[in-house]
Amino acid sequence: METDPNCAVAHGDAIAHGYERALPETRTLVAVFASPVAEHLLRYGRDLGYRTTLVEPERGRVTNEEDAETMVLPNLPTDIDGDTDVVVTDHHRPELGLYLRDALALEVRWVGIMGNPRHPGPHVAALKDLGVAEDDIARVHRPIGLNIGSRTPAEIAIATLAGLIADRNEKPGGFDW
C-alpha cells in the first residue's frame, strides 16, 4: 500500500517525502525586546526548529527560561542573513527606531513589529527621525501574523509564527487555498 505523503508528514516523516524546504532548521528567529509575546514566540519558534535569539538591552527584563533556552544579546547580531526573521515585540520602547533601523540595514528576510493596525505605528516617525528611507520603512510589517483575532501573548505568538511560515512558503495564510 502506498503512503500518502501528507499523512507521512503528519507522522513526522517530512524529509522522506521531499518536504525538506518546509523544515526551518536553517532559519533564525530574532525577537527584539523581552515581553510575554517574545517569550512564547521564542518557545514555539524553538519547537518549530528555528534558531532563536532574544535582543534585549536591559538584562533585568530577561526571564530565566529565556536565558537558559535561547541566545540573549544586547544588540542585533551583525552576522544574521537572509534566512532571519526579526520581530519587534514592544512598540513602546524608546530605542524602537534604533533597533528597527539596524535590522533594516541587515540582510534579513523579514522584519515586523507588533501593533494594533487601527492606530498609527510609532515606528514610522521614529524611523523617519533617524533618516531611514521610505522604501525601507515600507519593509516593516505591521501588524504581524495572521488575522485570527489574537488577544493573548500565546495567541499573538502563534499567529505571528503562522504568518512567518506562510510568508516563507509563499502562501497567503488563513484558509484561502
Coordinates of C-alpha atoms in Angstrom, one line a residue, residues 21-126:
R21 CA 12.1 23.0 2.2
A22 CA 9.4 23.2 4.8
L23 CA 11.8 22.4 7.6
P24 CA 13.3 25.6 9.2
E25 CA 16.5 24.3 10.7
T26 CA 18.4 26.9 8.8
R27 CA 16.1 29.7 9.9
T28 CA 16.7 32.2 12.6
L29 CA 14.1 34.0 14.6
V30 CA 15.1 37.1 16.4
A31 CA 12.7 38.6 18.9
V32 CA 13.6 42.2 19.8
F33 CA 12.7 43.2 23.4
A34 CA 11.7 40.8 26.2
S35 CA 8.0 40.6 26.6
P36 CA 5.3 38.0 27.2
V37 CA 4.8 37.7 23.4
A38 CA 8.6 37.3 22.9
E39 CA 8.7 34.5 25.5
H40 CA 6.0 32.5 23.6
L41 CA 7.4 33.4 20.2
L42 CA 10.9 32.0 21.1
R43 CA 9.5 28.9 22.8
Y44 CA 7.2 28.0 19.9
G45 CA 9.9 29.0 17.4
R46 CA 12.3 26.5 19.0
D47 CA 9.6 23.9 18.8
L48 CA 9.3 24.6 15.1
G49 CA 13.1 24.2 14.6
Y50 CA 14.1 27.9 14.5
R51 CA 17.4 29.0 15.9
T52 CA 16.2 31.7 18.4
T53 CA 17.8 34.9 19.6
L54 CA 16.4 37.5 22.0
V55 CA 17.7 41.0 21.7
E56 CA 17.2 42.9 25.0
P57 CA 19.4 45.8 26.1
E58 CA 18.1 45.7 29.6
R59 CA 19.3 42.4 31.1
G60 CA 16.9 42.6 34.0
R61 CA 13.9 42.1 31.7
V62 CA 15.1 38.7 30.6
T63 CA 13.4 35.7 32.2
N64 CA 15.4 32.7 33.5
E65 CA 13.7 30.5 30.8
E66 CA 14.7 32.8 28.0
D67 CA 18.3 33.0 29.4
A68 CA 18.5 29.2 29.6
E69 CA 16.9 28.3 26.3
T70 CA 17.9 31.0 23.7
M71 CA 20.8 33.2 22.9
V72 CA 20.3 36.6 24.6
L73 CA 22.2 39.6 23.2
P74 CA 22.0 43.4 24.0
N75 CA 22.1 44.3 20.3
L76 CA 21.2 42.7 16.9
P77 CA 23.9 40.3 15.7
T78 CA 25.6 41.6 12.6
D79 CA 26.1 38.1 11.2
I80 CA 22.5 37.3 10.5
D81 CA 21.4 36.7 7.0
G82 CA 18.5 36.3 4.5
D83 CA 17.2 33.3 6.5
T84 CA 16.5 35.5 9.5
D85 CA 13.1 36.9 10.6
V86 CA 13.1 39.8 13.1
V87 CA 10.0 40.5 15.2
V88 CA 9.9 43.6 17.5
T89 CA 7.6 42.7 20.3
D90 CA 7.3 46.1 22.1
H91 CA 6.4 49.2 20.2
H92 CA 6.6 51.5 23.3
R93 CA 10.3 51.2 23.9
P94 CA 12.2 54.5 23.3
E95 CA 15.0 52.6 21.4
L96 CA 12.5 51.1 19.0
G97 CA 13.7 53.2 16.0
L98 CA 17.3 52.3 16.5
Y99 CA 16.7 48.6 16.6
L100 CA 14.4 48.7 13.6
R101 CA 16.9 50.8 11.7
D102 CA 19.7 48.3 12.5
A103 CA 17.5 45.4 11.4
L104 CA 16.6 47.0 8.1
A105 CA 20.3 47.6 7.4
L106 CA 21.0 43.8 7.7
E107 CA 20.2 41.2 5.0
V108 CA 17.2 39.8 7.0
R109 CA 14.4 38.1 5.2
W110 CA 11.5 39.7 7.1
V111 CA 11.0 42.5 9.7
G112 CA 7.8 43.1 11.6
I113 CA 6.6 45.0 14.7
M114 CA 3.7 44.3 16.9
G115 CA 0.9 46.8 17.0
N116 CA -2.8 47.5 16.5
P117 CA -3.5 48.3 12.9
R118 CA -6.2 50.7 13.9
H119 CA -3.5 53.0 15.4
P120 CA -0.6 54.8 13.7
G121 CA 2.6 52.9 14.1
P122 CA 5.1 54.8 16.3
H123 CA 7.9 53.1 14.3
V124 CA 7.2 55.2 11.2
A125 CA 8.0 58.5 12.9
A126 CA 11.0 57.0 14.8

